[in-house]
PDB file of C-alpha atoms and ligand atoms in Angstrom:
ATOM      1  CA  UNK A  22     -72.167  92.365  28.303  1.00  0.00           C
ATOM      2  CA  UNK A  23     -69.985  95.584  30.006  1.00  0.00           C
ATOM      3  CA  UNK A  24     -66.730  94.966  31.548  1.00  0.00           C
ATOM      4  CA  UNK A  25     -66.442  95.143  35.386  1.00  0.00           C
ATOM      5  CA  UNK A  26     -63.470  97.409  36.310  1.00  0.00           C
ATOM      6  CA  UNK A  27     -62.356  99.551  39.392  1.00  0.00           C
ATOM      7  CA  UNK A  28     -60.392 102.786  38.272  1.00  0.00           C
ATOM      8  CA  UNK A  29     -58.004 103.390  41.150  1.00  0.00           C
ATOM      9  CA  UNK A  30     -56.401 107.000  40.802  1.00  0.00           C
ATOM     10  CA  UNK A  31     -54.537 109.708  41.986  1.00  0.00           C
ATOM     11  CA  UNK A  32     -56.688 112.792  40.128  1.00  0.00           C
ATOM     12  CA  UNK A  33     -54.043 114.507  38.182  1.00  0.00           C
ATOM     13  CA  UNK A  34     -55.080 115.630  35.302  1.00  0.00           C
ATOM     14  CA  UNK A  35     -54.602 112.851  33.302  1.00  0.00           C
ATOM     15  CA  UNK A  36     -56.362 110.768  35.751  1.00  0.00           C
ATOM     16  CA  UNK A  37     -59.500 112.952  35.649  1.00  0.00           C
ATOM     17  CA  UNK A  38     -59.444 112.791  31.170  1.00  0.00           C
ATOM     18  CA  UNK A  39     -59.304 109.040  32.173  1.00  0.00           C
ATOM     19  CA  UNK A  40     -62.134 108.761  34.604  1.00  0.00           C
ATOM     20  CA  UNK A  41     -64.348 110.992  31.940  1.00  0.00           C
ATOM     21  CA  UNK A  42     -63.466 108.300  28.864  1.00  0.00           C
ATOM     22  CA  UNK A  43     -64.431 105.142  31.057  1.00  0.00           C
ATOM     23  CA  UNK A  44     -67.519 107.123  31.557  1.00  0.00           C
ATOM     24  CA  UNK A  45     -68.633 108.119  28.546  1.00  0.00           C
ATOM     25  CA  UNK A  46     -68.242 104.341  28.023  1.00  0.00           C
ATOM     26  CA  UNK A  47     -71.216 102.587  29.427  1.00  0.00           C
ATOM     27  CA  UNK A  48     -72.037  99.708  26.499  1.00  0.00           C
ATOM     28  CA  UNK A  49     -68.365  98.526  27.530  1.00  0.00           C
ATOM     29  CA  UNK A  50     -67.669  99.483  30.926  1.00  0.00           C
ATOM     30  CA  UNK A  51     -69.371  99.034  33.998  1.00  0.00           C
ATOM     31  CA  UNK A  52     -67.137 101.606  36.491  1.00  0.00           C
ATOM     32  CA  UNK A  53     -68.175  99.689  39.531  1.00  0.00           C
ATOM     33  CA  UNK A  54     -66.608 102.095  41.491  1.00  0.00           C
ATOM     34  CA  UNK A  55     -62.977 103.938  42.511  1.00  0.00           C
ATOM     35  CA  UNK A  56     -60.997 103.927  45.084  1.00  0.00           C
ATOM     36  CA  UNK A  57     -58.087 107.908  45.497  1.00  0.00           C
ATOM     37  CA  UNK A  58     -54.421 106.514  46.084  1.00  0.00           C
ATOM     38  CA  UNK A  59     -52.282 109.235  47.096  1.00  0.00           C
ATOM     39  CA  UNK A  60     -50.272 110.341  44.767  1.00  0.00           C
ATOM     40  CA  UNK A  61     -50.034 113.468  42.777  1.00  0.00           C
ATOM     41  CA  UNK A  62     -51.066 115.280  45.507  1.00  0.00           C
ATOM     42  CA  UNK A  63     -51.783 114.424  49.058  1.00  0.00           C
ATOM     43  CA  UNK A  64     -55.230 111.514  49.374  1.00  0.00           C
ATOM     44  CA  UNK A  65     -57.550 114.158  51.045  1.00  0.00           C
ATOM     45  CA  UNK A  66     -57.091 116.372  47.732  1.00  0.00           C
ATOM     46  CA  UNK A  67     -57.204 113.117  45.380  1.00  0.00           C
ATOM     47  CA  UNK A  68     -60.788 111.695  46.679  1.00  0.00           C
ATOM     48  CA  UNK A  69     -62.090 115.357  46.445  1.00  0.00           C
ATOM     49  CA  UNK A  70     -61.240 115.198  43.291  1.00  0.00           C
ATOM     50  CA  UNK A  71     -62.577 111.563  42.139  1.00  0.00           C
ATOM     51  CA  UNK A  72     -66.075 112.968  43.099  1.00  0.00           C
ATOM     52  CA  UNK A  73     -65.750 116.772  41.201  1.00  0.00           C
ATOM     53  CA  UNK A  74     -64.686 114.378  38.184  1.00  0.00           C
ATOM     54  CA  UNK A  75     -68.103 112.348  38.847  1.00  0.00           C
ATOM     55  CA  UNK A  76     -70.108 115.504  39.592  1.00  0.00           C
ATOM     56  CA  UNK A  77     -68.775 117.268  36.545  1.00  0.00           C
ATOM     57  CA  UNK A  78     -70.091 114.071  34.022  1.00  0.00           C
ATOM     58  CA  UNK A  79     -72.878 113.553  36.305  1.00  0.00           C
ATOM     59  CA  UNK A  80     -72.768 110.557  38.144  1.00  0.00           C
ATOM     60  CA  UNK A  81     -72.516 110.892  41.618  1.00  0.00           C
ATOM     61  CA  UNK A  82     -74.119 107.918  42.081  1.00  0.00           C
ATOM     62  CA  UNK A  83     -70.933 106.091  41.447  1.00  0.00           C
ATOM     63  CA  UNK A  84     -69.179 105.066  44.648  1.00  0.00           C
ATOM     64  CA  UNK A  85     -65.731 106.798  45.829  1.00  0.00           C
ATOM     65  CA  UNK A  86     -63.077 105.546  48.899  1.00  0.00           C
ATOM     66  CA  UNK A  87     -60.079 106.838  50.039  1.00  0.00           C
ATOM     67  CA  UNK A  88     -57.716 104.611  49.821  1.00  0.00           C
ATOM     68  CA  UNK A  89     -53.827 104.707  51.240  1.00  0.00           C
ATOM     69  CA  UNK A  90     -52.815 107.478  52.245  1.00  0.00           C
ATOM     70  CA  UNK A  91     -48.545 107.198  51.313  1.00  0.00           C
ATOM     71  CA  UNK A  92     -46.988 104.414  50.074  1.00  0.00           C
ATOM     72  CA  UNK A  93     -46.652 101.133  51.793  1.00  0.00           C
ATOM     73  CA  UNK A  94     -42.776 101.836  52.230  1.00  0.00           C
ATOM     74  CA  UNK A  95     -41.284 105.309  51.099  1.00  0.00           C
ATOM     75  CA  UNK A  96     -42.197 108.935  52.069  1.00  0.00           C
ATOM     76  CA  UNK A  97     -44.944 110.252  49.779  1.00  0.00           C
ATOM     77  CA  UNK A  98     -43.678 112.190  46.587  1.00  0.00           C
ATOM     78  CA  UNK A  99     -45.994 114.714  44.756  1.00  0.00           C
ATOM     79  CA  UNK A 100     -46.628 115.890  41.625  1.00  0.00           C
ATOM     80  CA  UNK A 101     -48.042 119.351  41.816  1.00  0.00           C
ATOM     81  CA  UNK A 102     -45.115 120.678  39.366  1.00  0.00           C
ATOM     82  CA  UNK A 103     -47.167 119.081  36.935  1.00  0.00           C
ATOM     83  CA  UNK A 104     -50.397 118.785  38.165  1.00  0.00           C
ATOM     84  CA  UNK A 105     -50.833 122.529  40.779  1.00  0.00           C
ATOM     85  CA  UNK A 106     -51.605 122.480  43.880  1.00  0.00           C
ATOM     86  CA  UNK A 107     -55.257 121.212  43.231  1.00  0.00           C
ATOM     87  CA  UNK A 108     -54.449 118.608  41.181  1.00  0.00           C
ATOM     88  CA  UNK A 109     -55.841 119.737  38.778  1.00  0.00           C
ATOM     89  CA  UNK A 110     -54.058 123.346  37.618  1.00  0.00           C
ATOM     90  CA  UNK A 111     -56.196 125.092  34.856  1.00  0.00           C
ATOM     91  CA  UNK A 112     -59.878 123.621  35.770  1.00  0.00           C
ATOM     92  CA  UNK A 113     -61.352 125.058  38.919  1.00  0.00           C
ATOM     93  CA  UNK A 114     -64.673 122.270  39.598  1.00  0.00           C
ATOM     94  CA  UNK A 115     -66.846 123.016  42.528  1.00  0.00           C
ATOM     95  CA  UNK A 116     -66.273 121.177  46.268  1.00  0.00           C
ATOM     96  CA  UNK A 117     -67.898 118.079  45.732  1.00  0.00           C
ATOM     97  CA  UNK A 118     -71.096 117.602  47.227  1.00  0.00           C
ATOM     98  CA  UNK A 119     -72.220 112.972  46.725  1.00  0.00           C
ATOM     99  CA  UNK A 120     -70.407 111.651  50.032  1.00  0.00           C
ATOM    100  CA  UNK A 121     -67.108 109.204  50.056  1.00  0.00           C
ATOM    101  CA  UNK A 122     -67.856 106.510  51.240  1.00  0.00           C
ATOM    102  CA  UNK A 123     -66.692 105.502  54.671  1.00  0.00           C
ATOM    103  CA  UNK A 124     -65.532 101.845  53.740  1.00  0.00           C
ATOM    104  CA  UNK A 125     -61.227 102.249  53.607  1.00  0.00           C
ATOM    105  CA  UNK A 126     -60.227 101.986  49.785  1.00  0.00           C
ATOM    106  CA  UNK A 127     -57.945  98.964  50.557  1.00  0.00           C
ATOM    107  CA  UNK A 128     -61.172  97.685  52.028  1.00  0.00           C
ATOM    108  CA  UNK A 129     -63.700  98.024  49.772  1.00  0.00           C
ATOM    109  CA  UNK A 130     -61.116  96.255  46.963  1.00  0.00           C
ATOM    110  CA  UNK A 131     -60.976  93.087  49.006  1.00  0.00           C
ATOM    111  CA  UNK A 132     -64.597  92.899  49.986  1.00  0.00           C
ATOM    112  CA  UNK A 133     -65.234  93.159  45.561  1.00  0.00           C
ATOM    113  CA  UNK A 134     -62.693  91.225  44.652  1.00  0.00           C
ATOM    114  CA  UNK A 135     -63.898  88.084  47.955  1.00  0.00           C
ATOM    115  CA  UNK A 136     -67.345  88.360  46.804  1.00  0.00           C
ATOM    116  CA  UNK A 137     -66.935  88.510  42.518  1.00  0.00           C
ATOM    117  CA  UNK A 138     -66.857  85.269  40.546  1.00  0.00           C
ATOM    118  CA  UNK A 139     -62.953  84.451  39.520  1.00  0.00           C
ATOM    119  CA  UNK A 140     -62.043  86.870  36.096  1.00  0.00           C
ATOM    120  CA  UNK A 141     -65.593  89.125  36.907  1.00  0.00           C
ATOM    121  CA  UNK A 142     -63.480  92.049  37.439  1.00  0.00           C
ATOM    122  CA  UNK A 143     -60.675  94.116  35.672  1.00  0.00           C
ATOM    123  CA  UNK A 144     -58.425  96.456  37.522  1.00  0.00           C
ATOM    124  CA  UNK A 145     -57.547 100.176  36.069  1.00  0.00           C
ATOM    125  CA  UNK A 146     -54.644 101.398  38.240  1.00  0.00           C
ATOM    126  CA  UNK A 147     -53.506 105.165  37.080  1.00  0.00           C
ATOM    127  CA  UNK A 148     -51.657 106.067  39.999  1.00  0.00           C
ATOM    128  CA  UNK A 149     -49.300 104.417  42.431  1.00  0.00           C
ATOM    129  CA  UNK A 150     -49.926 100.769  42.975  1.00  0.00           C
ATOM    130  CA  UNK A 151     -50.429 101.513  46.649  1.00  0.00           C
ATOM    131  CA  UNK A 152     -53.668  99.825  47.390  1.00  0.00           C
ATOM    132  CA  UNK A 153     -53.921  97.027  44.978  1.00  0.00           C
ATOM    133  CA  UNK A 154     -50.611  95.852  46.758  1.00  0.00           C
ATOM    134  CA  UNK A 155     -51.834  96.472  50.507  1.00  0.00           C
ATOM    135  CA  UNK A 156     -55.201  94.476  49.759  1.00  0.00           C
ATOM    136  CA  UNK A 157     -52.840  91.648  47.883  1.00  0.00           C
ATOM    137  CA  UNK A 158     -50.888  91.098  51.210  1.00  0.00           C
ATOM    138  CA  UNK A 159     -53.271  91.221  53.279  1.00  0.00           C
ATOM    139  CA  UNK A 160     -55.799  89.347  51.239  1.00  0.00           C
ATOM    140  CA  UNK A 161     -53.894  87.327  48.646  1.00  0.00           C
ATOM    141  CA  UNK A 162     -57.084  85.085  47.794  1.00  0.00           C
ATOM    142  CA  UNK A 163     -57.965  88.357  45.964  1.00  0.00           C
ATOM    143  CA  UNK A 164     -55.291  87.638  43.148  1.00  0.00           C
ATOM    144  CA  UNK A 165     -56.605  84.384  41.390  1.00  0.00           C
ATOM    145  CA  UNK A 166     -60.018  86.820  40.848  1.00  0.00           C
ATOM    146  CA  UNK A 167     -58.357  89.396  39.152  1.00  0.00           C
ATOM    147  CA  UNK A 168     -59.113  89.309  35.545  1.00  0.00           C
ATOM    148  CA  UNK A 169     -56.944  91.893  35.079  1.00  0.00           C
ATOM    149  CA  UNK A 170     -54.308  94.797  35.705  1.00  0.00           C
ATOM    150  CA  UNK A 171     -54.357  97.876  33.421  1.00  0.00           C
ATOM    151  CA  UNK A 172     -51.787 100.490  34.591  1.00  0.00           C
ATOM    152  CA  UNK A 173     -50.321 103.301  33.526  1.00  0.00           C
ATOM    153  CA  UNK A 174     -46.561 102.207  34.745  1.00  0.00           C
ATOM    154  CA  UNK A 175     -43.079 102.764  34.330  1.00  0.00           C
ATOM    155  CA  UNK A 176     -40.535 102.873  31.038  1.00  0.00           C
ATOM    156  CA  UNK A 177     -37.590 101.702  28.771  1.00  0.00           C
ATOM    157  CA  UNK A 178     -36.771 103.238  26.127  1.00  0.00           C
ATOM    158  CA  UNK A 179     -38.105 106.461  27.266  1.00  0.00           C
ATOM    159  CA  UNK A 180     -36.458 106.273  30.146  1.00  0.00           C
ATOM    160  CA  UNK A 181     -37.763 108.487  33.280  1.00  0.00           C
ATOM    161  CA  UNK A 182     -40.017 111.582  33.957  1.00  0.00           C
ATOM    162  CA  UNK A 183     -39.405 111.433  37.795  1.00  0.00           C
ATOM    163  CA  UNK A 184     -35.722 110.910  37.608  1.00  0.00           C
ATOM    164  CA  UNK A 185     -34.005 109.677  34.358  1.00  0.00           C
ATOM    165  CA  UNK A 186     -34.379 106.015  34.687  1.00  0.00           C
ATOM    166  CA  UNK A 187     -38.084 105.702  36.754  1.00  0.00           C
ATOM    167  CA  UNK A 188     -41.536 106.940  35.645  1.00  0.00           C
ATOM    168  CA  UNK A 189     -43.787 108.352  38.057  1.00  0.00           C
ATOM    169  CA  UNK A 190     -45.991 105.446  39.320  1.00  0.00           C
ATOM    170  CA  UNK A 191     -43.561 103.060  40.052  1.00  0.00           C
ATOM    171  CA  UNK A 192     -40.857 105.726  41.295  1.00  0.00           C
ATOM    172  CA  UNK A 193     -43.481 106.720  44.064  1.00  0.00           C
ATOM    173  CA  UNK A 194     -44.263 103.433  45.726  1.00  0.00           C
ATOM    174  CA  UNK A 195     -41.597 101.009  43.915  1.00  0.00           C
ATOM    175  CA  UNK A 196     -42.188  98.177  46.497  1.00  0.00           C
ATOM    176  CA  UNK A 197     -45.982  98.215  45.640  1.00  0.00           C
ATOM    177  CA  UNK A 198     -44.289  97.231  42.337  1.00  0.00           C
ATOM    178  CA  UNK A 199     -42.902  94.498  42.960  1.00  0.00           C
ATOM    179  CA  UNK A 200     -45.865  93.153  44.939  1.00  0.00           C
ATOM    180  CA  UNK A 201     -47.641  93.444  41.704  1.00  0.00           C
ATOM    181  CA  UNK A 202     -44.938  92.746  39.362  1.00  0.00           C
ATOM    182  CA  UNK A 203     -44.602  89.346  41.089  1.00  0.00           C
ATOM    183  CA  UNK A 204     -48.090  88.895  41.840  1.00  0.00           C
ATOM    184  CA  UNK A 205     -48.521  86.806  38.662  1.00  0.00           C
ATOM    185  CA  UNK A 206     -51.800  88.003  38.587  1.00  0.00           C
ATOM    186  CA  UNK A 207     -52.286  89.157  34.458  1.00  0.00           C
ATOM    187  CA  UNK A 208     -51.598  92.254  33.743  1.00  0.00           C
ATOM    188  CA  UNK A 209     -50.657  94.830  30.748  1.00  0.00           C
ATOM    189  CA  UNK A 210     -48.247  97.705  31.172  1.00  0.00           C
ATOM    190  CA  UNK A 211     -48.568 100.930  29.298  1.00  0.00           C
ATOM    191  CA  UNK A 212     -45.711 103.126  30.287  1.00  0.00           C
ATOM    192  CA  UNK A 213     -44.514 106.162  28.637  1.00  0.00           C
ATOM    193  CA  UNK A 214     -42.783 104.295  26.042  1.00  0.00           C
ATOM    194  CA  UNK A 215     -46.653 104.438  24.259  1.00  0.00           C
ATOM    195  CA  UNK A 216     -48.324 107.726  26.333  1.00  0.00           C
ATOM    196  CA  UNK A 217     -45.275 109.746  25.236  1.00  0.00           C
ATOM    197  CA  UNK A 218     -46.775 108.868  21.220  1.00  0.00           C
ATOM    198  CA  UNK A 219     -50.107 110.576  22.633  1.00  0.00           C
ATOM    199  CA  UNK A 220     -50.005 114.094  22.866  1.00  0.00           C
ATOM    200  CA  UNK A 221     -52.953 117.092  22.881  1.00  0.00           C
ATOM    201  CA  UNK A 222     -50.635 119.378  20.818  1.00  0.00           C
ATOM    202  CA  UNK A 223     -52.384 122.836  19.342  1.00  0.00           C
ATOM    203  CA  UNK A 224     -53.888 121.393  16.688  1.00  0.00           C
ATOM    204  CA  UNK A 225     -55.815 118.759  18.801  1.00  0.00           C
ATOM    205  CA  UNK A 226     -56.820 121.285  21.023  1.00  0.00           C
ATOM    206  CA  UNK A 227     -58.216 122.739  18.642  1.00  0.00           C
ATOM    207  CA  UNK A 228     -60.747 120.249  17.402  1.00  0.00           C
ATOM    208  CA  UNK A 229     -61.209 119.542  20.898  1.00  0.00           C
ATOM    209  CA  UNK A 230     -62.744 123.419  21.390  1.00  0.00           C
ATOM    210  CA  UNK A 231     -65.161 121.752  18.820  1.00  0.00           C
ATOM    211  CA  UNK A 232     -66.916 120.071  21.045  1.00  0.00           C
ATOM    212  CA  UNK A 233     -69.346 121.944  23.280  1.00  0.00           C
ATOM    213  CA  UNK A 234     -69.418 119.388  26.122  1.00  0.00           C
ATOM    214  CA  UNK A 235     -68.378 120.073  29.498  1.00  0.00           C
ATOM    215  CA  UNK A 236     -66.196 117.386  29.953  1.00  0.00           C
ATOM    216  CA  UNK A 237     -64.315 118.530  26.625  1.00  0.00           C
ATOM    217  CA  UNK A 238     -64.231 121.918  27.787  1.00  0.00           C
ATOM    218  CA  UNK A 239     -63.119 120.459  30.931  1.00  0.00           C
ATOM    219  CA  UNK A 240     -60.301 118.629  28.947  1.00  0.00           C
ATOM    220  CA  UNK A 241     -59.128 121.518  27.054  1.00  0.00           C
ATOM    221  CA  UNK A 242     -58.811 123.542  30.188  1.00  0.00           C
ATOM    222  CA  UNK A 243     -56.905 121.569  31.603  1.00  0.00           C
ATOM    223  CA  UNK A 244     -54.296 121.179  28.975  1.00  0.00           C
ATOM    224  CA  UNK A 245     -53.799 124.509  28.374  1.00  0.00           C
ATOM    225  CA  UNK A 246     -51.357 127.266  28.977  1.00  0.00           C
ATOM    226  CA  UNK A 247     -53.276 130.067  29.945  1.00  0.00           C
ATOM    227  CA  UNK A 248     -52.742 131.178  26.258  1.00  0.00           C
ATOM    228  CA  UNK A 249     -54.665 128.702  25.318  1.00  0.00           C
ATOM    229  CA  UNK A 250     -51.442 126.940  23.143  1.00  0.00           C
ATOM    230  CA  UNK A 251     -51.275 123.662  24.342  1.00  0.00           C
ATOM    231  CA  UNK A 252     -48.756 122.253  27.266  1.00  0.00           C
ATOM    232  CA  UNK A 253     -45.270 121.689  26.838  1.00  0.00           C
ATOM    233  CA  UNK A 254     -43.741 124.128  25.036  1.00  0.00           C
ATOM    234  CA  UNK A 255     -46.658 123.316  22.312  1.00  0.00           C
ATOM    235  CA  UNK A 256     -45.628 120.022  22.008  1.00  0.00           C
ATOM    236  CA  UNK A 257     -48.717 118.974  23.801  1.00  0.00           C
ATOM    237  CA  UNK A 258     -49.042 116.583  27.410  1.00  0.00           C
ATOM    238  CA  UNK A 259     -48.881 113.869  26.963  1.00  0.00           C
ATOM    239  CA  UNK A 260     -52.206 111.812  28.071  1.00  0.00           C
ATOM    240  CA  UNK A 261     -51.073 108.986  30.220  1.00  0.00           C
ATOM    241  CA  UNK A 262     -53.879 107.243  32.155  1.00  0.00           C
ATOM    242  CA  UNK A 263     -56.177 107.529  29.300  1.00  0.00           C
ATOM    243  CA  UNK A 264     -54.992 105.095  27.744  1.00  0.00           C
ATOM    244  CA  UNK A 265     -55.627 102.019  30.253  1.00  0.00           C
ATOM    245  CA  UNK A 266     -59.132 103.009  29.022  1.00  0.00           C
ATOM    246  CA  UNK A 267     -58.690 102.878  25.558  1.00  0.00           C
ATOM    247  CA  UNK A 268     -57.315 100.024  25.402  1.00  0.00           C
ATOM    248  CA  UNK A 269     -60.255  98.355  27.047  1.00  0.00           C
ATOM    249  CA  UNK A 270     -62.230 100.056  24.994  1.00  0.00           C
ATOM    250  CA  UNK A 271     -60.600  99.649  21.313  1.00  0.00           C
ATOM    251  CA  UNK A 272     -56.803  96.938  22.516  1.00  0.00           C
ATOM    252  CA  UNK A 273     -56.105  97.314  18.370  1.00  0.00           C
ATOM    253  CA  UNK A 274     -55.204 101.139  19.758  1.00  0.00           C
ATOM    254  CA  UNK A 275     -51.939 100.431  21.030  1.00  0.00           C
ATOM    255  CA  UNK A 276     -49.010  97.226  20.501  1.00  0.00           C
ATOM    256  CA  UNK A 277     -46.389  95.488  21.937  1.00  0.00           C
ATOM    257  CA  UNK A 278     -45.530  92.465  23.934  1.00  0.00           C
ATOM    258  CA  UNK A 279     -45.368  89.839  26.830  1.00  0.00           C
ATOM    259  CA  UNK A 280     -42.416  90.048  28.892  1.00  0.00           C
ATOM    260  CA  UNK A 281     -40.942  89.898  31.769  1.00  0.00           C
ATOM    261  CA  UNK A 282     -40.208  93.545  33.642  1.00  0.00           C
ATOM    262  CA  UNK A 283     -39.014  93.828  36.655  1.00  0.00           C
ATOM    263  CA  UNK A 284     -38.601  96.760  39.719  1.00  0.00           C
ATOM    264  CA  UNK A 285     -35.128  98.274  41.178  1.00  0.00           C
ATOM    265  CA  UNK A 286     -36.829  99.130  45.123  1.00  0.00           C
ATOM    266  CA  UNK A 287     -33.188  99.627  46.186  1.00  0.00           C
ATOM    267  CA  UNK A 288     -30.556 101.316  44.403  1.00  0.00           C
ATOM    268  CA  UNK A 289     -30.597 105.099  44.997  1.00  0.00           C
ATOM    269  CA  UNK A 290     -29.659 106.208  42.093  1.00  0.00           C
ATOM    270  CA  UNK A 291     -32.839 104.020  39.691  1.00  0.00           C
ATOM    271  CA  UNK A 292     -34.874 103.352  42.662  1.00  0.00           C
ATOM    272  CA  UNK A 293     -39.002 102.530  40.690  1.00  0.00           C
ATOM    273  CA  UNK A 294     -36.813 101.291  37.447  1.00  0.00           C
ATOM    274  CA  UNK A 295     -38.156  98.973  35.547  1.00  0.00           C
ATOM    275  CA  UNK A 296     -36.178  96.382  33.650  1.00  0.00           C
ATOM    276  CA  UNK A 297     -37.889  95.351  30.575  1.00  0.00           C
ATOM    277  CA  UNK A 298     -36.226  92.548  29.490  1.00  0.00           C
ATOM    278  CA  UNK A 299     -37.645  93.153  25.810  1.00  0.00           C
ATOM    279  CA  UNK A 300     -35.382  90.546  23.878  1.00  0.00           C
ATOM    280  CA  UNK A 301     -35.837  87.758  26.362  1.00  0.00           C
ATOM    281  CA  UNK A 302     -32.123  88.313  27.362  1.00  0.00           C
ATOM    282  CA  UNK A 303     -32.679  86.670  30.550  1.00  0.00           C
ATOM    283  CA  UNK A 304     -34.398  83.966  32.289  1.00  0.00           C
ATOM    284  CA  UNK A 305     -36.550  85.675  34.364  1.00  0.00           C
ATOM    285  CA  UNK A 306     -40.747  84.347  33.341  1.00  0.00           C
ATOM    286  CA  UNK A 307     -42.808  86.676  30.911  1.00  0.00           C
ATOM    287  CA  UNK A 308     -45.326  88.778  33.551  1.00  0.00           C
ATOM    288  CA  UNK A 309     -46.563  91.576  31.590  1.00  0.00           C
ATOM    289  CA  UNK A 310     -48.226  92.580  28.601  1.00  0.00           C
ATOM    290  CA  UNK A 311     -45.549  96.007  27.476  1.00  0.00           C
ATOM    291  CA  UNK A 312     -47.619  98.297  25.234  1.00  0.00           C
ATOM    292  CA  UNK A 313     -44.417 100.799  22.976  1.00  0.00           C
ATOM    293  CA  UNK A 314     -46.236 101.082  19.832  1.00  0.00           C
ATOM    294  CA  UNK A 315     -49.345 103.522  19.623  1.00  0.00           C
ATOM    295  CA  UNK A 316     -52.361 104.601  16.854  1.00  0.00           C
ATOM    296  CA  UNK A 317     -52.768 107.801  18.296  1.00  0.00           C
ATOM    297  CA  UNK A 318     -54.636 109.571  16.120  1.00  0.00           C
ATOM    298  CA  UNK A 319     -57.104 106.816  16.776  1.00  0.00           C
ATOM    299  CA  UNK A 320     -56.713 107.084  20.389  1.00  0.00           C
ATOM    300  CA  UNK A 321     -57.794 110.821  19.841  1.00  0.00           C
ATOM    301  CA  UNK A 322     -60.473 110.343  17.400  1.00  0.00           C
ATOM    302  CA  UNK A 323     -61.716 107.566  19.762  1.00  0.00           C
ATOM    303  CA  UNK A 324     -61.076 110.292  22.736  1.00  0.00           C
ATOM    304  CA  UNK A 325     -62.698 113.062  21.569  1.00  0.00           C
ATOM    305  CA  UNK A 326     -66.223 110.975  20.156  1.00  0.00           C
ATOM    306  CA  UNK A 327     -66.763 109.901  23.467  1.00  0.00           C
ATOM    307  CA  UNK A 328     -66.203 113.144  24.807  1.00  0.00           C
ATOM    308  CA  UNK A 329     -69.200 114.488  22.325  1.00  0.00           C
ATOM    309  CA  UNK A 330     -71.408 112.110  24.275  1.00  0.00           C
ATOM    310  CA  UNK A 331     -71.205 113.195  27.890  1.00  0.00           C
ATOM    311  CA  UNK A 332     -72.811 116.222  29.500  1.00  0.00           C
TER     312      UNK A 332
HETATM  313  O1  RIB B 415     -45.507 109.147  35.100  1.00  0.00           O
HETATM  314  C1  RIB B 415     -47.508 108.857  34.592  1.00  0.00           C
HETATM  315  C2  RIB B 415     -48.035 109.077  35.252  1.00  0.00           C
HETATM  316  O2  RIB B 415     -47.508 110.295  37.135  1.00  0.00           O
HETATM  317  C3  RIB B 415     -49.649 109.369  35.247  1.00  0.00           C
HETATM  318  O3  RIB B 415     -50.637 108.313  36.189  1.00  0.00           O
HETATM  319  C4  RIB B 415     -50.489 110.998  36.008  1.00  0.00           C
HETATM  320  O4  RIB B 415     -51.190 110.875  36.077  1.00  0.00           O
HETATM  321  C5  RIB B 415     -48.931 110.519  37.308  1.00  0.00           C
HETATM  322  O5  RIB B 415     -49.877 109.739  37.985  1.00  0.00           O
HETATM  323 CA1   CA B 416     -52.773 108.716  37.648  1.00  0.00          CA
END
């Protein structure tokens, strides 16, 4: 029986790869819908990018909703310096033809969860947690209906990627992160400590380029410099968000510990910092599985094998 998932996302290069990986696992994952959120680039672009990626993969049948256009409290911060003005720098996809669904993404989440059986739907969050947090504030009863939140978020020993202390998805909406971490909903976090181990290096790009599918070519285009070399000076771009989907497909790829994770929502210096009690030095109750060790080769074996299955 395929696991029912909803992806909440801010494409975003790595989001696009995560969506492709989910689409390449129809036996294991039933992708009910995608909800776009403001994040790496503004909402008008993230929702369009979701539809563009679905059409690239030949799946215009999957519903796409637009969620929140800004964080719960703070002004938006974007990441064009990483993803480009389009959000998918390096990959030119045509304007989408499939329609955006008219219902607000937050209302879709509420309505989908209200009619679901308890524990039926897993929420895969690939960006700021604004939409789900707003849904939980508006309709708290949906919480027990969520099987699990699996979220690319946070950092501990790796430090931040948008400030020295904070990872982007949490820093962009720390108040939303607090709503989720305080919710009591089963939560698995995939932080930078994990995702920085999963890089599309030159050697892996060479392997990727031997896969003759549009999806594989799209990933190579997103993660190559103009001269074809790997991003970040050859170190290779980290595939943050695809780790969320890979965890669902092959849980043994990543390991970690169930601990307490808190989030800073006030300090200007450390706003969005995730404070992970890895050694259990506080009496704060465990509220998340914090994954910090990756089998990177196993991840890329999975990713490449699945990209070969797409059009
Ligand atoms: O910090 C990495 C996260 O921020 C990823 O989800 C990336 O897409 C950006 O949203
Ligand atoms: Ca993202």
